[in-house]
mmCIF file of N, CA, C and O in Angstrom:
data_model
loop_
_atom_site.group_PDB
_atom_site.id
_atom_site.type_symbol
_atom_site.label_atom_id
_atom_site.label_comp_id
_atom_site.label_asym_id
_atom_site.label_seq_id
_atom_site.Cartn_x
_atom_site.Cartn_y
_atom_site.Cartn_z
ATOM 1 N N MET H 1423 96.912 110.911 119.330
ATOM 2 C CA MET H 1423 98.359 111.066 119.247
ATOM 3 C C MET H 1423 98.958 111.020 120.674
ATOM 4 O O MET H 1423 98.326 111.456 121.587
ATOM 5 N N THR H 1424 100.147 110.465 120.708
ATOM 6 C CA THR H 1424 100.730 110.343 122.028
ATOM 7 C C THR H 1424 101.967 111.247 122.135
ATOM 8 O O THR H 1424 102.532 111.648 121.147
ATOM 9 N N ASP H 1425 102.316 111.471 123.345
ATOM 10 C CA ASP H 1425 103.576 112.316 123.613
ATOM 11 C C ASP H 1425 104.748 111.402 123.561
ATOM 12 O O ASP H 1425 105.904 111.871 123.403
ATOM 13 N N ASP H 1426 104.561 110.106 123.631
ATOM 14 C CA ASP H 1426 105.661 109.114 123.647
ATOM 15 C C ASP H 1426 106.013 108.747 122.238
ATOM 16 O O ASP H 1426 105.262 108.042 121.589
ATOM 17 N N GLY H 1427 107.161 109.182 121.719
ATOM 18 C CA GLY H 1427 107.540 108.946 120.361
ATOM 19 C C GLY H 1427 107.660 107.479 120.011
ATOM 20 O O GLY H 1427 107.391 107.058 118.930
ATOM 21 N N THR H 1428 108.057 106.637 121.002
ATOM 22 C CA THR H 1428 108.215 105.227 120.761
ATOM 23 C C THR H 1428 106.838 104.577 120.555
ATOM 24 O O THR H 1428 106.685 103.700 119.723
ATOM 25 N N THR H 1429 105.875 104.946 121.318
ATOM 26 C CA THR H 1429 104.529 104.395 121.154
ATOM 27 C C THR H 1429 103.963 104.769 119.819
ATOM 28 O O THR H 1429 103.432 103.919 119.103
ATOM 29 N N THR H 1430 104.128 106.053 119.415
ATOM 30 C CA THR H 1430 103.651 106.470 118.135
ATOM 31 C C THR H 1430 104.337 105.743 116.997
ATOM 32 O O THR H 1430 103.709 105.271 116.074
ATOM 33 N N ALA H 1431 105.646 105.613 117.091
ATOM 34 C CA ALA H 1431 106.427 104.968 116.071
ATOM 35 C C ALA H 1431 105.992 103.493 115.929
ATOM 36 O O ALA H 1431 105.868 102.965 114.848
ATOM 37 N N ALA H 1432 105.805 102.853 117.062
ATOM 38 C CA ALA H 1432 105.392 101.398 117.032
ATOM 39 C C ALA H 1432 104.001 101.283 116.394
ATOM 40 O O ALA H 1432 103.819 100.397 115.610
ATOM 41 N N ALA H 1433 103.093 102.186 116.764
ATOM 42 C CA ALA H 1433 101.772 102.115 116.202
ATOM 43 C C ALA H 1433 101.847 102.416 114.687
ATOM 44 O O ALA H 1433 101.071 101.768 113.904
ATOM 45 N N THR H 1434 102.647 103.320 114.265
ATOM 46 C CA THR H 1434 102.743 103.661 112.884
ATOM 47 C C THR H 1434 103.331 102.523 112.076
ATOM 48 O O THR H 1434 102.911 102.279 110.942
ATOM 49 N N GLY H 1435 104.257 101.797 112.638
ATOM 50 C CA GLY H 1435 104.896 100.700 111.968
ATOM 51 C C GLY H 1435 103.992 99.579 111.598
ATOM 52 O O GLY H 1435 104.243 98.742 110.690
ATOM 53 N N THR H 1436 102.797 99.506 112.270
ATOM 54 C CA THR H 1436 101.883 98.420 111.979
ATOM 55 C C THR H 1436 100.789 98.803 111.007
ATOM 56 O O THR H 1436 99.896 98.012 110.664
ATOM 57 N N LEU H 1437 100.768 100.035 110.582
ATOM 58 C CA LEU H 1437 99.765 100.544 109.652
ATOM 59 C C LEU H 1437 99.977 100.004 108.220
ATOM 60 O O LEU H 1437 101.103 99.956 107.762
ATOM 61 N N GLY H 1438 98.896 99.670 107.575
ATOM 62 C CA GLY H 1438 98.935 99.365 106.183
ATOM 63 C C GLY H 1438 98.958 100.639 105.387
ATOM 64 O O GLY H 1438 98.747 101.744 105.914
ATOM 65 N N TYR H 1439 99.232 100.519 104.112
ATOM 66 C CA TYR H 1439 99.381 101.692 103.237
ATOM 67 C C TYR H 1439 98.102 102.539 103.238
ATOM 68 O O TYR H 1439 98.124 103.759 103.414
ATOM 69 N N GLU H 1440 96.930 101.893 102.964
ATOM 70 C CA GLU H 1440 95.676 102.633 102.841
ATOM 71 C C GLU H 1440 95.340 103.364 104.082
ATOM 72 O O GLU H 1440 94.902 104.514 104.035
ATOM 73 N N ARG H 1441 95.497 102.735 105.258
ATOM 74 C CA ARG H 1441 95.180 103.348 106.476
ATOM 75 C C ARG H 1441 96.099 104.532 106.774
ATOM 76 O O ARG H 1441 95.643 105.606 107.206
ATOM 77 N N ALA H 1442 97.441 104.357 106.526
ATOM 78 C CA ALA H 1442 98.375 105.478 106.718
ATOM 79 C C ALA H 1442 98.033 106.599 105.783
ATOM 80 O O ALA H 1442 98.046 107.798 106.196
ATOM 81 N N ARG H 1443 97.729 106.293 104.546
ATOM 82 C CA ARG H 1443 97.369 107.346 103.560
ATOM 83 C C ARG H 1443 96.114 108.106 103.999
ATOM 84 O O ARG H 1443 96.123 109.344 103.972
ATOM 85 N N ASP H 1444 95.104 107.382 104.434
ATOM 86 C CA ASP H 1444 93.859 108.065 104.849
ATOM 87 C C ASP H 1444 94.117 108.890 106.098
ATOM 88 O O ASP H 1444 93.574 110.034 106.152
ATOM 89 N N GLU H 1445 94.908 108.459 107.032
ATOM 90 C CA GLU H 1445 95.176 109.276 108.163
ATOM 91 C C GLU H 1445 96.016 110.490 107.797
ATOM 92 O O GLU H 1445 95.799 111.587 108.340
ATOM 93 N N LEU H 1446 96.962 110.326 106.856
ATOM 94 C CA LEU H 1446 97.737 111.440 106.378
ATOM 95 C C LEU H 1446 96.868 112.475 105.744
ATOM 96 O O LEU H 1446 97.059 113.708 105.959
ATOM 97 N N ILE H 1447 95.902 112.060 104.934
ATOM 98 C CA ILE H 1447 94.970 113.010 104.333
ATOM 99 C C ILE H 1447 94.229 113.802 105.406
ATOM 100 O O ILE H 1447 94.043 115.012 105.304
ATOM 101 N N GLU H 1448 93.790 113.113 106.449
ATOM 102 C CA GLU H 1448 93.104 113.786 107.543
ATOM 103 C C GLU H 1448 93.991 114.760 108.270
ATOM 104 O O GLU H 1448 93.610 115.849 108.632
ATOM 105 N N VAL H 1449 95.269 114.379 108.480
ATOM 106 C CA VAL H 1449 96.194 115.287 109.148
ATOM 107 C C VAL H 1449 96.399 116.541 108.290
ATOM 108 O O VAL H 1449 96.369 117.687 108.793
ATOM 109 N N VAL H 1450 96.554 116.396 107.028
ATOM 110 C CA VAL H 1450 96.739 117.529 106.095
ATOM 111 C C VAL H 1450 95.518 118.403 106.145
ATOM 112 O O VAL H 1450 95.564 119.626 106.205
ATOM 113 N N ARG H 1451 94.304 117.806 106.119
ATOM 114 C CA ARG H 1451 93.074 118.573 106.114
ATOM 115 C C ARG H 1451 92.990 119.421 107.422
ATOM 116 O O ARG H 1451 92.669 120.579 107.368
ATOM 117 N N ARG H 1452 93.356 118.801 108.537
ATOM 118 C CA ARG H 1452 93.280 119.540 109.788
ATOM 119 C C ARG H 1452 94.322 120.668 109.856
ATOM 120 O O ARG H 1452 94.023 121.768 110.331
ATOM 121 N N LEU H 1453 95.505 120.421 109.322
ATOM 122 C CA LEU H 1453 96.466 121.525 109.258
ATOM 123 C C LEU H 1453 96.040 122.699 108.364
ATOM 124 O O LEU H 1453 96.206 123.812 108.694
ATOM 125 N N GLU H 1454 95.482 122.301 107.195
ATOM 126 C CA GLU H 1454 95.025 123.314 106.252
ATOM 127 C C GLU H 1454 93.828 124.127 106.813
ATOM 128 O O GLU H 1454 93.702 125.322 106.490
ATOM 129 N N ALA H 1455 92.996 123.469 107.629
ATOM 130 C CA ALA H 1455 91.831 124.119 108.185
ATOM 131 C C ALA H 1455 92.229 125.193 109.219
ATOM 132 O O ALA H 1455 91.503 126.133 109.444
ATOM 133 N N GLY H 1456 93.390 124.982 109.847
ATOM 134 C CA GLY H 1456 93.816 125.939 110.919
ATOM 135 C C GLY H 1456 92.989 125.744 112.168
ATOM 136 O O GLY H 1456 92.322 124.788 112.376
ATOM 137 N N GLY H 1457 93.077 126.755 113.000
ATOM 138 C CA GLY H 1457 92.316 126.750 114.245
ATOM 139 C C GLY H 1457 92.954 125.869 115.354
ATOM 140 O O GLY H 1457 92.317 125.629 116.343
ATOM 141 N N THR H 1458 94.139 125.415 115.128
ATOM 142 C CA THR H 1458 94.845 124.627 116.148
ATOM 143 C C THR H 1458 95.919 125.485 116.795
ATOM 144 O O THR H 1458 96.418 126.423 116.179
ATOM 145 N N THR H 1459 96.289 125.077 117.976
ATOM 146 C CA THR H 1459 97.393 125.773 118.667
ATOM 147 C C THR H 1459 98.694 125.376 117.988
ATOM 148 O O THR H 1459 98.748 124.450 117.200
ATOM 149 N N LEU H 1460 99.724 126.190 118.285
ATOM 150 C CA LEU H 1460 101.026 125.845 117.764
ATOM 151 C C LEU H 1460 101.461 124.460 118.120
ATOM 152 O O LEU H 1460 101.991 123.654 117.326
ATOM 153 N N GLU H 1461 101.240 124.087 119.407
ATOM 154 C CA GLU H 1461 101.661 122.755 119.863
ATOM 155 C C GLU H 1461 100.878 121.662 119.146
ATOM 156 O O GLU H 1461 101.431 120.618 118.707
ATOM 157 N N GLU H 1462 99.529 121.890 118.943
ATOM 158 C CA GLU H 1462 98.786 120.884 118.177
ATOM 159 C C GLU H 1462 99.243 120.776 116.743
ATOM 160 O O GLU H 1462 99.316 119.710 116.191
ATOM 161 N N SER H 1463 99.550 121.926 116.139
ATOM 162 C CA SER H 1463 100.034 121.932 114.751
ATOM 163 C C SER H 1463 101.315 121.184 114.608
ATOM 164 O O SER H 1463 101.519 120.448 113.664
ATOM 165 N N LEU H 1464 102.212 121.399 115.571
ATOM 166 C CA LEU H 1464 103.494 120.690 115.531
ATOM 167 C C LEU H 1464 103.292 119.172 115.683
ATOM 168 O O LEU H 1464 103.948 118.387 114.968
ATOM 169 N N ALA H 1465 102.409 118.785 116.595
ATOM 170 C CA ALA H 1465 102.123 117.373 116.770
ATOM 171 C C ALA H 1465 101.502 116.765 115.483
ATOM 172 O O ALA H 1465 101.857 115.674 115.097
ATOM 173 N N LEU H 1466 100.622 117.500 114.852
ATOM 174 C CA LEU H 1466 100.019 117.036 113.623
ATOM 175 C C LEU H 1466 101.080 116.925 112.560
ATOM 176 O O LEU H 1466 101.084 115.911 111.775
ATOM 177 N N TRP H 1467 101.955 117.902 112.468
ATOM 178 C CA TRP H 1467 103.048 117.907 111.454
ATOM 179 C C TRP H 1467 103.920 116.658 111.654
ATOM 180 O O TRP H 1467 104.250 115.941 110.733
ATOM 181 N N GLU H 1468 104.282 116.393 112.924
ATOM 182 C CA GLU H 1468 105.154 115.268 113.176
ATOM 183 C C GLU H 1468 104.494 113.909 112.826
ATOM 184 O O GLU H 1468 105.024 113.015 112.258
ATOM 185 N N ARG H 1469 103.184 113.812 113.165
ATOM 186 C CA ARG H 1469 102.435 112.648 112.809
ATOM 187 C C ARG H 1469 102.377 112.502 111.322
ATOM 188 O O ARG H 1469 102.488 111.407 110.750
ATOM 189 N N GLY H 1470 102.166 113.618 110.602
ATOM 190 C CA GLY H 1470 102.129 113.528 109.147
ATOM 191 C C GLY H 1470 103.486 113.056 108.556
ATOM 192 O O GLY H 1470 103.470 112.287 107.590
ATOM 193 N N GLU H 1471 104.561 113.507 109.125
ATOM 194 C CA GLU H 1471 105.891 113.029 108.682
ATOM 195 C C GLU H 1471 106.012 111.556 108.863
ATOM 196 O O GLU H 1471 106.526 110.810 107.994
ATOM 197 N N GLU H 1472 105.587 111.033 110.013
ATOM 198 C CA GLU H 1472 105.635 109.575 110.268
ATOM 199 C C GLU H 1472 104.791 108.826 109.293
ATOM 200 O O GLU H 1472 105.201 107.778 108.744
ATOM 201 N N LEU H 1473 103.599 109.335 109.068
ATOM 202 C CA LEU H 1473 102.679 108.652 108.095
ATOM 203 C C LEU H 1473 103.219 108.681 106.725
ATOM 204 O O LEU H 1473 103.101 107.695 105.961
ATOM 205 N N ALA H 1474 103.826 109.784 106.318
ATOM 206 C CA ALA H 1474 104.449 109.907 104.989
ATOM 207 C C ALA H 1474 105.546 108.842 104.815
ATOM 208 O O ALA H 1474 105.718 108.201 103.786
ATOM 209 N N LYS H 1475 106.335 108.624 105.873
ATOM 210 C CA LYS H 1475 107.377 107.653 105.873
ATOM 211 C C LYS H 1475 106.791 106.213 105.685
ATOM 212 O O LYS H 1475 107.358 105.371 104.941
ATOM 213 N N VAL H 1476 105.704 105.924 106.402
ATOM 214 C CA VAL H 1476 105.065 104.631 106.237
ATOM 215 C C VAL H 1476 104.601 104.464 104.803
ATOM 216 O O VAL H 1476 104.833 103.373 104.213
ATOM 217 N N CYS H 1477 103.946 105.432 104.227
ATOM 218 C CA CYS H 1477 103.450 105.367 102.855
ATOM 219 C C CYS H 1477 104.608 105.170 101.897
ATOM 220 O O CYS H 1477 104.552 104.282 101.000
ATOM 221 N N ARG H 1478 105.692 105.893 102.090
ATOM 222 C CA ARG H 1478 106.863 105.800 101.283
ATOM 223 C C ARG H 1478 107.447 104.378 101.297
ATOM 224 O O ARG H 1478 107.811 103.761 100.322
ATOM 225 N N HIS H 1479 107.528 103.838 102.525
ATOM 226 C CA HIS H 1479 108.046 102.480 102.725
ATOM 227 C C HIS H 1479 107.190 101.440 101.957
ATOM 228 O O HIS H 1479 107.734 100.606 101.244
ATOM 229 N N TRP H 1480 105.867 101.542 102.054
ATOM 230 C CA TRP H 1480 105.000 100.623 101.348
ATOM 231 C C TRP H 1480 105.171 100.810 99.781
ATOM 232 O O TRP H 1480 105.220 99.789 99.105
ATOM 233 N N LEU H 1481 105.200 102.004 99.365
ATOM 234 C CA LEU H 1481 105.373 102.239 97.946
ATOM 235 C C LEU H 1481 106.693 101.777 97.400
ATOM 236 O O LEU H 1481 106.744 101.192 96.282
ATOM 237 N N GLU H 1482 107.796 101.964 98.165
ATOM 238 C CA GLU H 1482 109.082 101.468 97.731
ATOM 239 C C GLU H 1482 109.059 99.942 97.705
ATOM 240 O O GLU H 1482 109.693 99.344 96.855
ATOM 241 N N GLY H 1483 108.435 99.323 98.668
ATOM 242 C CA GLY H 1483 108.294 97.839 98.684
ATOM 243 C C GLY H 1483 107.550 97.352 97.439
ATOM 244 O O GLY H 1483 107.921 96.348 96.777
ATOM 245 N N ALA H 1484 106.453 98.047 97.136
ATOM 246 C CA ALA H 1484 105.696 97.647 95.952
ATOM 247 C C ALA H 1484 106.484 97.824 94.702
ATOM 248 O O ALA H 1484 106.464 97.010 93.764
ATOM 249 N N ARG H 1485 107.236 98.932 94.598
ATOM 250 C CA ARG H 1485 108.101 99.170 93.404
ATOM 251 C C ARG H 1485 109.159 98.096 93.299
ATOM 252 O O ARG H 1485 109.413 97.564 92.177
ATOM 253 N N ALA H 1486 109.766 97.690 94.386
ATOM 254 C CA ALA H 1486 110.778 96.633 94.372
ATOM 255 C C ALA H 1486 110.157 95.296 93.888
ATOM 256 O O ALA H 1486 110.741 94.541 93.056
ATOM 257 N N ARG H 1487 108.951 94.963 94.376
ATOM 258 C CA ARG H 1487 108.272 93.762 93.956
ATOM 259 C C ARG H 1487 107.961 93.778 92.446
ATOM 260 O O ARG H 1487 108.142 92.803 91.719
ATOM 261 N N LEU H 1488 107.473 94.947 91.964
ATOM 262 C CA LEU H 1488 107.192 95.093 90.551
ATOM 263 C C LEU H 1488 108.477 94.973 89.696
ATOM 264 O O LEU H 1488 108.484 94.280 88.676
ATOM 265 N N ASP H 1489 109.523 95.638 90.140
ATOM 266 C CA ASP H 1489 110.778 95.555 89.417
ATOM 267 C C ASP H 1489 111.278 94.109 89.380
ATOM 268 O O ASP H 1489 111.789 93.646 88.324
ATOM 269 N N ALA H 1490 111.205 93.421 90.489
ATOM 270 C CA ALA H 1490 111.633 92.031 90.533
ATOM 271 C C ALA H 1490 110.860 91.142 89.569
ATOM 272 O O ALA H 1490 111.337 90.276 88.879
ATOM 273 N N ALA H 1491 109.509 91.367 89.565
ATOM 274 C CA ALA H 1491 108.644 90.617 88.684
ATOM 275 C C ALA H 1491 108.938 90.879 87.228
ATOM 276 O O ALA H 1491 108.950 89.956 86.394
ATOM 277 N N LEU H 1492 109.207 92.176 86.912
ATOM 278 C CA LEU H 1492 109.519 92.501 85.541
ATOM 279 C C LEU H 1492 110.878 92.018 85.100
ATOM 280 O O LEU H 1492 111.099 91.788 83.901
ATOM 281 N N ALA H 1493 111.769 91.839 86.040
ATOM 282 C CA ALA H 1493 113.147 91.413 85.703
ATOM 283 C C ALA H 1493 113.213 89.918 85.438
ATOM 284 O O ALA H 1493 114.199 89.455 84.850
ATOM 285 N N ARG H 1494 112.240 89.152 85.945
ATOM 286 C CA ARG H 1494 112.285 87.723 85.752
ATOM 287 C C ARG H 1494 112.109 87.371 84.264
ATOM 288 O O ARG H 1494 111.349 88.014 83.560
ATOM 289 N N PRO H 1495 112.794 86.349 83.808
ATOM 290 C CA PRO H 1495 112.576 85.914 82.439
ATOM 291 C C PRO H 1495 111.108 85.486 82.257
ATOM 292 O O PRO H 1495 110.509 85.014 83.222
ATOM 293 N N GLU H 1496 110.583 85.628 81.048
ATOM 294 C CA GLU H 1496 109.173 85.327 80.805
ATOM 295 C C GLU H 1496 108.791 83.915 81.181
ATOM 296 O O GLU H 1496 107.714 83.634 81.670
ATOM 297 N N GLU H 1497 109.691 82.932 80.952
ATOM 298 C CA GLU H 1497 109.346 81.533 81.193
ATOM 299 C C GLU H 1497 109.164 81.317 82.719
ATOM 300 O O GLU H 1497 108.404 80.433 83.106
ATOM 301 N N ASP H 1498 109.836 82.090 83.573
ATOM 302 C CA ASP H 1498 109.635 81.975 85.000
ATOM 303 C C ASP H 1498 108.355 82.601 85.435
ATOM 304 O O ASP H 1498 107.730 82.196 86.433
ATOM 305 N N ALA H 1499 107.869 83.650 84.741
ATOM 306 C CA ALA H 1499 106.689 84.364 85.104
ATOM 307 C C ALA H 1499 105.410 83.651 84.696
ATOM 308 O O ALA H 1499 104.374 83.852 85.253
ATOM 309 N N GLU H 1500 105.511 82.785 83.686
ATOM 310 C CA GLU H 1500 104.332 82.082 83.192
ATOM 311 C C GLU H 1500 104.155 80.704 83.893
ATOM 312 O O GLU H 1500 105.082 80.036 84.099
ATOM 313 N N PRO H 1501 102.894 80.395 84.210
ATOM 314 C CA PRO H 1501 102.662 79.086 84.821
ATOM 315 C C PRO H 1501 103.029 77.993 83.801
ATOM 316 O O PRO H 1501 102.775 78.117 82.597
ATOM 317 N N GLY H 1502 103.630 76.903 84.312
ATOM 318 C CA GLY H 1502 103.955 75.798 83.381
ATOM 319 C C GLY H 1502 105.273 75.996 82.676
ATOM 320 O O GLY H 1502 105.608 75.241 81.759
ATOM 321 N N GLY H 1503 106.046 76.999 83.071
ATOM 322 C CA GLY H 1503 107.373 77.168 82.478
ATOM 323 C C GLY H 1503 107.366 77.925 81.113
ATOM 324 O O GLY H 1503 108.424 78.024 80.525
ATOM 325 N N GLY H 1504 106.237 78.330 80.615
ATOM 326 C CA GLY H 1504 106.224 79.109 79.403
ATOM 327 C C GLY H 1504 106.209 78.301 78.150
ATOM 328 O O GLY H 1504 106.177 78.858 77.066
ATOM 329 N N ALA H 1505 106.308 76.990 78.147
ATOM 330 C CA ALA H 1505 106.325 76.193 76.927
ATOM 331 C C ALA H 1505 104.901 76.051 76.442
ATOM 332 O O ALA H 1505 104.032 75.644 77.175
ATOM 333 N N ALA H 1506 104.692 76.353 75.203
ATOM 334 C CA ALA H 1506 103.361 76.238 74.618
ATOM 335 C C ALA H 1506 103.235 75.163 73.717
ATOM 336 O O ALA H 1506 104.059 74.781 72.998
#
């Protein structure tokens, strides 16, 4: 983790969903385990918030793609125009 918010934000923006999710799980595990200083806990919490935003962004994008695919008429969704 860095002290520079822009560096952290830039690095977070390039994460894929699975990697962000896995890192978020690790952050939560470390917070739940305790044994960190207040400053470390705050840094972990902030990182967790950033990772949650990344995950939410990916999930919202996936939902939009699914909604768009489901909204298309069946003949557009089928190869060959849907004529049988």
